[in-house]
Amino acid sequence: MQIIIVKDEVEGGQEGYKIFADAKKNGAHVFGLATGSTPITTYKDIIASDLDFSDSISINLDEYIGLSADNDQSYNYFMHKNLFNQKPFKTSYLPNGLAKDIDAEAKRYDKVIEDNPIDLQILGLGRNGHIGFNEPGTSREIGTHRVSLTQSTIDANARFFEREEDVPKEALSMGLASIMKSKHILLEAYGAEKADAVKGMIEGPDSADLPASILQNHDNVTVILDEAAASKL
Ligand code: GLP
């Protein structure tokens, strides 16, 4: 893992942007994208740049089950607001959280990922070490799947909702095996509340209890941390 420590997420955003720009220059065509507050500064720098994704494909990591694309808490809405409206991609894929048959939707999504191997995947990090919505204990072998969110994740995401009971309890997430197939993985983490997960991911045992520790087995991972997130290393 290549670890880059920055002062704050603004500087982290610039570093993240550079990795996107380099990937693009080197022919990357399929970009795996993430939601959450973490990638926002990178997306801002991408928007401010002259990078052009109109020939590229994006594949998002996850989506809440039960929220429509026009619900302002859905990840589909988030991606349009924070990136796609300003930087459209040729095609953008997200799981459909309103699909009637969630298992069929998961299979469809796996086929999308198989047909479009991801060149660069950006990730945030859950406080409990989750990536995408792969919560602790998730099998490393399964593909896109239905997830029951842990209380820790519901609590962390409650800040985006008016009432805690509005936070969806389930999501559809790309699996760890798919994430690991990405050619290059960029994980960003900011803030002291991520410090334990960061330590476990980098120094801890490679264990399903801390899903991000699987990245120890990937040979092309870049991690961008602010000083607070890196404080326990
Ligand atoms: C959510 C998302 C993850 C994200 C994590 C951290 O659970 N499914 O993809 O990495 O939260 O969010 P944040 O970046 O807001 O700290």
mmCIF file of N, CA and C in Angstrom, residues 61-67 95-107 109-110 132-139 142-150 168-176:
data_model
loop_
_atom_site.group_PDB
_atom_site.id
_atom_site.type_symbol
_atom_site.label_atom_id
_atom_site.label_comp_id
_atom_site.label_asym_id
_atom_site.label_seq_id
_atom_site.Cartn_x
_atom_site.Cartn_y
_atom_site.Cartn_z
ATOM 1 N N LEU A 61 -20.496 1.868 -6.039
ATOM 2 C CA LEU A 61 -20.351 0.753 -5.105
ATOM 3 C C LEU A 61 -21.667 0.227 -4.557
ATOM 4 N N ASP A 62 -22.590 1.163 -4.258
ATOM 5 C CA ASP A 62 -23.728 0.709 -3.450
ATOM 6 C C ASP A 62 -24.904 1.669 -3.553
ATOM 7 N N GLU A 63 -26.021 1.226 -3.024
ATOM 8 C CA GLU A 63 -27.240 2.056 -2.985
ATOM 9 C C GLU A 63 -28.135 1.531 -1.867
ATOM 10 N N TYR A 64 -28.850 2.438 -1.250
ATOM 11 C CA TYR A 64 -29.840 2.023 -0.248
ATOM 12 C C TYR A 64 -31.001 1.299 -0.919
ATOM 13 N N ILE A 65 -31.540 0.319 -0.240
ATOM 14 C CA ILE A 65 -32.756 -0.334 -0.726
ATOM 15 C C ILE A 65 -33.954 0.497 -0.270
ATOM 16 N N GLY A 66 -34.843 0.765 -1.217
ATOM 17 C CA GLY A 66 -36.101 1.444 -0.870
ATOM 18 C C GLY A 66 -36.112 2.929 -1.183
ATOM 19 N N LEU A 67 -34.982 3.509 -1.597
ATOM 20 C CA LEU A 67 -34.981 4.933 -1.943
ATOM 21 C C LEU A 67 -34.942 5.085 -3.462
ATOM 22 N N PRO A 95 -26.560 0.481 -8.483
ATOM 23 C CA PRO A 95 -27.579 -0.535 -8.202
ATOM 24 C C PRO A 95 -28.938 0.157 -8.076
ATOM 25 N N ASN A 96 -29.987 -0.548 -8.483
ATOM 26 C CA ASN A 96 -31.334 0.001 -8.372
ATOM 27 C C ASN A 96 -31.962 -0.469 -7.060
ATOM 28 N N GLY A 97 -32.016 0.437 -6.109
ATOM 29 C CA GLY A 97 -32.538 0.091 -4.784
ATOM 30 C C GLY A 97 -34.043 -0.100 -4.753
ATOM 31 N N LEU A 98 -34.698 0.181 -5.873
ATOM 32 C CA LEU A 98 -36.156 -0.016 -5.923
ATOM 33 C C LEU A 98 -36.529 -1.270 -6.713
ATOM 34 N N ALA A 99 -35.516 -2.027 -7.142
ATOM 35 C CA ALA A 99 -35.813 -3.227 -7.943
ATOM 36 C C ALA A 99 -36.768 -4.140 -7.174
ATOM 37 N N LYS A 100 -37.730 -4.701 -7.903
ATOM 38 C CA LYS A 100 -38.703 -5.598 -7.233
ATOM 39 C C LYS A 100 -38.004 -6.864 -6.789
ATOM 40 N N ASP A 101 -37.106 -7.342 -7.664
ATOM 41 C CA ASP A 101 -36.387 -8.580 -7.357
ATOM 42 C C ASP A 101 -34.916 -8.211 -7.081
ATOM 43 N N ILE A 102 -34.599 -8.086 -5.806
ATOM 44 C CA ILE A 102 -33.260 -7.620 -5.419
ATOM 45 C C ILE A 102 -32.179 -8.627 -5.846
ATOM 46 N N ASP A 103 -32.490 -9.910 -5.774
ATOM 47 C CA ASP A 103 -31.484 -10.907 -6.169
ATOM 48 C C ASP A 103 -31.168 -10.806 -7.661
ATOM 49 N N ALA A 104 -32.221 -10.585 -8.464
ATOM 50 C CA ALA A 104 -31.995 -10.430 -9.907
ATOM 51 C C ALA A 104 -31.200 -9.148 -10.160
ATOM 52 N N GLU A 105 -31.488 -8.106 -9.403
ATOM 53 C CA GLU A 105 -30.756 -6.843 -9.558
ATOM 54 C C GLU A 105 -29.267 -7.048 -9.206
ATOM 55 N N ALA A 106 -29.016 -7.823 -8.170
ATOM 56 C CA ALA A 106 -27.629 -8.097 -7.773
ATOM 57 C C ALA A 106 -26.900 -8.839 -8.902
ATOM 58 N N LYS A 107 -27.588 -9.783 -9.524
ATOM 59 C CA LYS A 107 -26.974 -10.540 -10.630
ATOM 60 C C LYS A 107 -26.703 -9.621 -11.816
ATOM 61 N N TYR A 109 -26.116 -6.517 -11.709
ATOM 62 C CA TYR A 109 -24.999 -5.626 -11.378
ATOM 63 C C TYR A 109 -23.657 -6.342 -11.504
ATOM 64 N N ASP A 110 -23.628 -7.590 -11.093
ATOM 65 C CA ASP A 110 -22.388 -8.377 -11.233
ATOM 66 C C ASP A 110 -21.971 -8.497 -12.698
ATOM 67 N N GLY A 132 -17.588 0.031 0.711
ATOM 68 C CA GLY A 132 -18.905 -0.119 0.100
ATOM 69 C C GLY A 132 -19.857 -0.245 1.276
ATOM 70 N N PHE A 133 -20.711 -1.239 1.256
ATOM 71 C CA PHE A 133 -21.508 -1.558 2.440
ATOM 72 C C PHE A 133 -21.184 -2.985 2.886
ATOM 73 N N ASN A 134 -19.945 -3.395 2.677
ATOM 74 C CA ASN A 134 -19.529 -4.726 3.149
ATOM 75 C C ASN A 134 -19.186 -4.615 4.626
ATOM 76 N N GLU A 135 -20.148 -4.990 5.445
ATOM 77 C CA GLU A 135 -20.019 -4.840 6.890
ATOM 78 C C GLU A 135 -19.126 -5.942 7.471
ATOM 79 N N PRO A 136 -18.629 -5.758 8.705
ATOM 80 C CA PRO A 136 -17.784 -6.790 9.317
ATOM 81 C C PRO A 136 -18.454 -8.168 9.256
ATOM 82 N N GLY A 137 -17.642 -9.159 8.913
ATOM 83 C CA GLY A 137 -18.147 -10.534 8.853
ATOM 84 C C GLY A 137 -18.606 -10.936 7.459
ATOM 85 N N THR A 138 -18.701 -9.970 6.524
ATOM 86 C CA THR A 138 -19.164 -10.298 5.172
ATOM 87 C C THR A 138 -18.193 -11.266 4.501
ATOM 88 N N SER A 139 -18.764 -12.272 3.833
ATOM 89 C CA SER A 139 -17.920 -13.204 3.084
ATOM 90 C C SER A 139 -17.165 -12.451 1.993
ATOM 91 N N ILE A 142 -18.611 -13.447 -2.014
ATOM 92 C CA ILE A 142 -19.873 -13.138 -2.692
ATOM 93 C C ILE A 142 -19.769 -11.855 -3.517
ATOM 94 N N GLY A 143 -20.624 -11.788 -4.553
ATOM 95 C CA GLY A 143 -20.656 -10.604 -5.406
ATOM 96 C C GLY A 143 -21.603 -9.568 -4.823
ATOM 97 N N THR A 144 -22.296 -8.861 -5.703
ATOM 98 C CA THR A 144 -23.252 -7.852 -5.261
ATOM 99 C C THR A 144 -24.337 -8.539 -4.423
ATOM 100 N N HIS A 145 -24.676 -7.924 -3.304
ATOM 101 C CA HIS A 145 -25.592 -8.599 -2.390
ATOM 102 C C HIS A 145 -26.386 -7.602 -1.555
ATOM 103 N N ARG A 146 -27.482 -8.138 -0.986
ATOM 104 C CA ARG A 146 -28.334 -7.363 -0.082
ATOM 105 C C ARG A 146 -27.667 -7.330 1.293
ATOM 106 N N VAL A 147 -27.643 -6.176 1.914
ATOM 107 C CA VAL A 147 -26.939 -6.008 3.189
ATOM 108 C C VAL A 147 -27.912 -5.485 4.242
ATOM 109 N N SER A 148 -27.860 -6.041 5.439
ATOM 110 C CA SER A 148 -28.535 -5.415 6.576
ATOM 111 C C SER A 148 -27.493 -4.549 7.251
ATOM 112 N N LEU A 149 -27.735 -3.256 7.306
ATOM 113 C CA LEU A 149 -26.719 -2.354 7.862
ATOM 114 C C LEU A 149 -26.574 -2.564 9.362
ATOM 115 N N THR A 150 -25.349 -2.419 9.853
ATOM 116 C CA THR A 150 -25.117 -2.547 11.292
ATOM 117 C C THR A 150 -25.562 -1.258 11.982
ATOM 118 N N PRO A 168 -32.323 4.170 5.914
ATOM 119 C CA PRO A 168 -32.647 2.812 5.460
ATOM 120 C C PRO A 168 -31.850 1.774 6.252
ATOM 121 N N LYS A 169 -32.446 0.608 6.422
ATOM 122 C CA LYS A 169 -31.776 -0.444 7.191
ATOM 123 C C LYS A 169 -31.078 -1.446 6.283
ATOM 124 N N GLU A 170 -31.337 -1.292 4.970
ATOM 125 C CA GLU A 170 -30.757 -2.260 4.027
ATOM 126 C C GLU A 170 -30.162 -1.533 2.823
ATOM 127 N N ALA A 171 -29.223 -2.208 2.197
ATOM 128 C CA ALA A 171 -28.588 -1.645 1.005
ATOM 129 C C ALA A 171 -28.209 -2.775 0.054
ATOM 130 N N LEU A 172 -27.871 -2.384 -1.163
ATOM 131 C CA LEU A 172 -27.280 -3.319 -2.127
ATOM 132 C C LEU A 172 -25.833 -2.880 -2.285
ATOM 133 N N SER A 173 -24.912 -3.799 -2.154
ATOM 134 C CA SER A 173 -23.504 -3.415 -2.240
ATOM 135 C C SER A 173 -22.716 -4.345 -3.158
ATOM 136 N N MET A 174 -21.797 -3.749 -3.894
ATOM 137 C CA MET A 174 -20.804 -4.527 -4.621
ATOM 138 C C MET A 174 -20.059 -5.388 -3.596
ATOM 139 N N GLY A 175 -19.642 -6.567 -3.968
ATOM 140 C CA GLY A 175 -18.943 -7.439 -3.020
ATOM 141 C C GLY A 175 -17.451 -7.148 -2.944
ATOM 142 N N LEU A 176 -16.826 -7.686 -1.916
ATOM 143 C CA LEU A 176 -15.385 -7.474 -1.733
ATOM 144 C C LEU A 176 -14.577 -8.074 -2.886
#
